CSV table of C-alpha atoms in Angstrom, one decimal:
chain,number,residue,atom,x,y,z
A,1,UNK,CA,3.5,-10.4,5.6
A,2,UNK,CA,2.9,-7.7,3.4
A,3,UNK,CA,2.9,-5.0,6.0
A,4,UNK,CA,6.3,-6.8,7.4
A,5,UNK,CA,7.6,-6.8,3.9
A,6,UNK,CA,7.3,-3.0,3.6
A,7,UNK,CA,8.8,-2.5,6.7
A,8,UNK,CA,11.8,-4.4,5.7
A,9,UNK,CA,11.6,-3.0,2.2
A,10,UNK,CA,11.7,0.8,4.0
A,11,UNK,CA,14.5,-0.5,6.4
A,12,UNK,CA,16.9,-1.6,3.8
A,13,UNK,CA,16.7,1.0,1.3
A,14,UNK,CA,16.1,3.9,3.7
A,15,UNK,CA,13.3,5.3,1.4
A,16,UNK,CA,11.1,6.2,4.0
A,17,UNK,CA,13.1,7.9,6.6
A,18,UNK,CA,9.9,8.7,8.9
A,19,UNK,CA,9.2,4.8,9.2
A,20,UNK,CA,13.0,3.8,9.7
A,21,UNK,CA,13.0,6.5,12.5
A,22,UNK,CA,9.8,4.9,14.1
A,23,UNK,CA,11.5,1.6,13.8
A,24,UNK,CA,14.6,2.4,15.5
A,25,UNK,CA,12.7,4.3,18.5
A,26,UNK,CA,10.3,1.3,18.6
A,27,UNK,CA,13.2,-0.9,19.3
A,28,UNK,CA,14.6,1.2,22.0
A,29,UNK,CA,11.6,0.9,24.3
A,30,UNK,CA,12.2,-1.2,27.0
A,31,UNK,CA,8.6,-3.0,26.8
A,32,UNK,CA,9.2,-3.4,22.7
A,33,UNK,CA,12.7,-5.1,23.7
A,34,UNK,CA,11.0,-7.1,26.5
A,35,UNK,CA,8.4,-8.7,23.8
A,36,UNK,CA,11.1,-9.5,21.3
A,37,UNK,CA,13.2,-11.1,23.8
A,38,UNK,CA,10.1,-13.1,24.6
A,39,UNK,CA,9.4,-14.1,21.1
A,40,UNK,CA,13.1,-15.1,20.7
A,41,UNK,CA,12.7,-17.0,24.0
A,42,UNK,CA,9.9,-18.9,23.0
A,43,UNK,CA,11.4,-19.6,19.8
A,44,UNK,CA,14.4,-21.5,21.2
A,45,UNK,CA,12.0,-23.4,23.5
A,46,UNK,CA,10.0,-24.6,20.5
A,47,UNK,CA,12.8,-25.5,18.5
A,48,UNK,CA,13.8,-28.0,22.0
A,49,UNK,CA,10.3,-29.1,22.4
A,50,UNK,CA,9.4,-32.7,22.6
A,51,UNK,CA,6.6,-32.2,20.5
A,52,UNK,CA,7.7,-29.5,17.6
A,53,UNK,CA,4.6,-29.6,15.8
A,54,UNK,CA,2.5,-28.5,18.8
A,55,UNK,CA,5.3,-25.9,19.8
A,56,UNK,CA,5.0,-24.7,16.1
A,57,UNK,CA,1.6,-24.8,15.5
A,58,UNK,CA,-0.5,-25.2,19.0
A,59,UNK,CA,-3.7,-26.6,19.4
A,60,UNK,CA,-6.8,-26.0,17.3
A,61,UNK,CA,-8.7,-24.6,20.2
A,62,UNK,CA,-6.2,-22.0,21.4
A,63,UNK,CA,-3.4,-21.8,18.7
A,64,UNK,CA,-0.9,-20.7,21.1
A,65,UNK,CA,2.2,-22.3,18.9
A,66,UNK,CA,5.1,-19.8,17.8
A,67,UNK,CA,3.4,-19.3,14.5
A,68,UNK,CA,0.1,-17.8,16.6
A,69,UNK,CA,2.5,-16.1,19.3
A,70,UNK,CA,4.7,-14.6,16.2
A,71,UNK,CA,1.1,-13.1,14.8
A,72,UNK,CA,0.7,-11.4,18.1
A,73,UNK,CA,3.9,-9.7,18.3
A,74,UNK,CA,4.0,-8.6,14.9
A,75,UNK,CA,0.7,-6.8,15.5
A,76,UNK,CA,2.1,-5.1,18.6
A,77,UNK,CA,4.9,-4.1,16.5
A,78,UNK,CA,2.9,-2.7,13.8
A,79,UNK,CA,0.6,-0.8,16.2
A,80,UNK,CA,3.7,0.6,18.3
A,81,UNK,CA,5.4,1.7,14.9
A,82,UNK,CA,2.4,3.0,12.9
A,83,UNK,CA,-0.2,4.1,15.3
A,84,UNK,CA,-0.3,7.4,17.6
A,85,UNK,CA,-2.9,8.4,20.1
A,86,UNK,CA,-5.4,9.4,17.5
A,87,UNK,CA,-5.2,6.0,15.6
A,88,UNK,CA,-5.4,4.3,19.2
A,89,UNK,CA,-8.6,5.9,20.2
A,90,UNK,CA,-10.2,4.8,16.7
A,91,UNK,CA,-9.3,1.5,17.1
A,92,UNK,CA,-10.5,1.4,20.7
A,93,UNK,CA,-13.9,3.3,19.6
A,94,UNK,CA,-14.4,0.6,16.8
A,95,UNK,CA,-13.6,-2.0,19.5
A,96,UNK,CA,-16.1,-0.8,21.8
A,97,UNK,CA,-18.7,-0.3,18.8
A,98,UNK,CA,-18.2,-3.7,17.9
A,99,UNK,CA,-18.3,-4.9,21.3
A,100,UNK,CA,-21.8,-3.7,21.7
A,101,UNK,CA,-23.2,-6.0,19.1
A,102,UNK,CA,-21.4,-8.8,20.6
A,103,UNK,CA,-22.8,-7.9,24.2
A,104,UNK,CA,-26.1,-7.7,22.8
A,105,UNK,CA,-26.2,-10.9,21.0
A,106,UNK,CA,-24.7,-12.3,24.4
A,107,UNK,CA,-28.2,-11.0,25.7
A,108,UNK,CA,-30.4,-12.3,23.1
A,109,UNK,CA,-28.7,-16.0,23.9
A,110,UNK,CA,-29.3,-15.8,27.6
A,111,UNK,CA,-32.9,-15.3,27.3
A,112,UNK,CA,-33.2,-17.3,24.3
A,113,UNK,CA,-34.4,-15.1,21.8
A,114,UNK,CA,-34.0,-17.0,18.6
A,115,UNK,CA,-36.0,-15.2,15.9
A,116,UNK,CA,-33.4,-12.6,14.7
A,117,UNK,CA,-30.8,-12.9,12.1
A,118,UNK,CA,-27.7,-14.5,13.2
A,119,UNK,CA,-29.5,-15.7,16.5
A,120,UNK,CA,-27.7,-18.3,18.5
A,121,UNK,CA,-29.4,-21.3,20.3
A,122,UNK,CA,-30.5,-20.2,23.9
A,123,UNK,CA,-28.1,-20.9,26.6
A,124,UNK,CA,-27.7,-20.2,30.0
A,125,UNK,CA,-24.0,-19.4,29.9
A,126,UNK,CA,-23.8,-17.3,26.6
A,127,UNK,CA,-20.7,-17.3,24.4
A,128,UNK,CA,-21.9,-14.9,21.8
A,129,UNK,CA,-20.1,-14.8,18.4
A,130,UNK,CA,-17.2,-16.3,20.2
A,131,UNK,CA,-19.0,-19.6,20.8
A,132,UNK,CA,-17.4,-20.1,24.5
A,133,UNK,CA,-18.5,-18.4,27.6
A,134,UNK,CA,-14.9,-18.7,28.8
A,135,UNK,CA,-13.5,-17.0,25.8
A,136,UNK,CA,-16.3,-14.3,26.0
A,137,UNK,CA,-15.7,-13.6,29.2
A,138,UNK,CA,-12.1,-12.7,28.1
A,139,UNK,CA,-13.1,-10.7,25.5
A,140,UNK,CA,-15.3,-8.5,28.0
A,141,UNK,CA,-12.2,-7.8,30.0
A,142,UNK,CA,-10.7,-6.3,26.5
A,143,UNK,CA,-14.0,-4.1,25.9
A,144,UNK,CA,-13.7,-2.9,29.7
A,145,UNK,CA,-10.1,-1.8,29.3
A,146,UNK,CA,-11.2,-0.2,25.8
A,147,UNK,CA,-14.0,1.9,27.4
A,148,UNK,CA,-12.0,3.4,30.0
A,149,UNK,CA,-9.4,4.8,27.5
A,150,UNK,CA,-12.1,5.9,25.5
A,151,UNK,CA,-14.3,7.3,28.6
A,152,UNK,CA,-11.0,9.4,29.7
A,153,UNK,CA,-10.6,10.5,26.3
A,154,UNK,CA,-11.3,14.2,25.7
A,155,UNK,CA,-11.2,16.8,22.7
A,156,UNK,CA,-11.6,20.2,22.9
A,157,UNK,CA,-12.9,20.3,19.3
A,158,UNK,CA,-15.9,17.7,19.5
A,159,UNK,CA,-16.9,18.3,23.1
A,160,UNK,CA,-20.7,16.8,22.4
A,161,UNK,CA,-19.6,14.1,20.4
A,162,UNK,CA,-16.8,12.8,22.9
A,163,UNK,CA,-19.4,13.2,25.5
A,164,UNK,CA,-21.6,10.9,24.0
A,165,UNK,CA,-18.6,8.6,23.4
A,166,UNK,CA,-17.7,8.9,27.0
A,167,UNK,CA,-21.4,7.9,28.3
A,168,UNK,CA,-21.4,4.9,25.6
A,169,UNK,CA,-18.3,3.9,26.7
A,170,UNK,CA,-19.6,3.9,31.0
A,171,UNK,CA,-22.4,1.8,29.3
A,172,UNK,CA,-20.5,-0.7,27.8
A,173,UNK,CA,-18.4,-1.1,31.0
A,174,UNK,CA,-21.8,-1.8,33.0
A,175,UNK,CA,-22.9,-4.2,30.5
A,176,UNK,CA,-19.6,-5.8,30.1
A,177,UNK,CA,-19.2,-6.5,34.1
A,178,UNK,CA,-23.1,-8.1,34.2
A,179,UNK,CA,-22.3,-10.0,31.2
A,180,UNK,CA,-19.0,-11.5,32.9
A,181,UNK,CA,-21.7,-12.6,35.6
A,182,UNK,CA,-24.1,-13.8,32.8
A,183,UNK,CA,-21.3,-16.3,31.4
A,184,UNK,CA,-20.9,-17.9,34.5
A,185,UNK,CA,-17.0,-18.2,34.1
A,186,UNK,CA,-15.7,-18.7,37.8
A,187,UNK,CA,-11.6,-17.5,36.7
A,188,UNK,CA,-13.3,-14.2,35.0
A,189,UNK,CA,-15.8,-13.3,38.1
A,190,UNK,CA,-12.6,-13.8,40.5
A,191,UNK,CA,-10.4,-12.1,38.2
A,192,UNK,CA,-12.8,-8.7,38.0
A,193,UNK,CA,-13.4,-9.0,41.8
A,194,UNK,CA,-9.0,-8.8,42.0
A,195,UNK,CA,-9.1,-6.1,39.7
A,196,UNK,CA,-11.6,-4.0,41.6
A,197,UNK,CA,-10.2,-4.7,44.8
A,198,UNK,CA,-6.4,-3.7,43.2
A,199,UNK,CA,-7.9,-0.5,41.7
A,200,UNK,CA,-9.4,0.6,45.1
A,201,UNK,CA,-6.1,0.0,47.0
A,202,UNK,CA,-4.1,1.6,44.2
A,203,UNK,CA,-6.7,5.1,44.5
A,204,UNK,CA,-6.2,4.5,48.4
A,205,UNK,CA,-2.6,4.4,48.3
A,206,UNK,CA,-2.3,7.6,45.3
A,207,UNK,CA,-5.3,9.6,46.7
A,208,UNK,CA,-5.9,12.4,44.7
A,209,UNK,CA,-2.5,12.5,42.7
A,210,UNK,CA,-4.0,10.1,40.0
A,211,UNK,CA,-4.4,11.6,36.7
A,212,UNK,CA,-5.9,9.8,33.7
A,213,UNK,CA,-4.0,10.9,30.3
């Protein structure tokens, strides 16, 4: 709320020209426009919903109402406006760092190792800190994407340090794939297979023209 208020203040008073320019540039981006239109359509549909309370607040389990979706959109807009490449790389590194801990506790839960701090009851389908194997599997896809971005990032100033992050990211990818199977979530496993097939087809078609930047 404070961040949105700050953006509104800058836009209204034009005190921070750089922020105003970033906001103006962001809303010329087709993806930002599409997300904004989606939120507006969501709001209109919520007004005409049969259960307006549920449309606004969503459910306790998923919180997919207008209130929750608006938070995701605002987070997206703040990221587009304030984050550059450097900030996103830091964000993704933090993400995979936290993810390593989450995966480790998932392993502890699967193998019923409970004599450690913050341990969860053993379960053949671990949910780790998410408490749900399906949610955990979805989170692992975020870790895979974040790790791919970090692994493809190179910095000439810190070659050795970036190399360590690169190998660490590959390790998180491997661990995430294994953990997806350990959760036993069929939809996630199917999605993983479809992703691999799509990636192979893409590389087969593009061949040597593919470049990761």
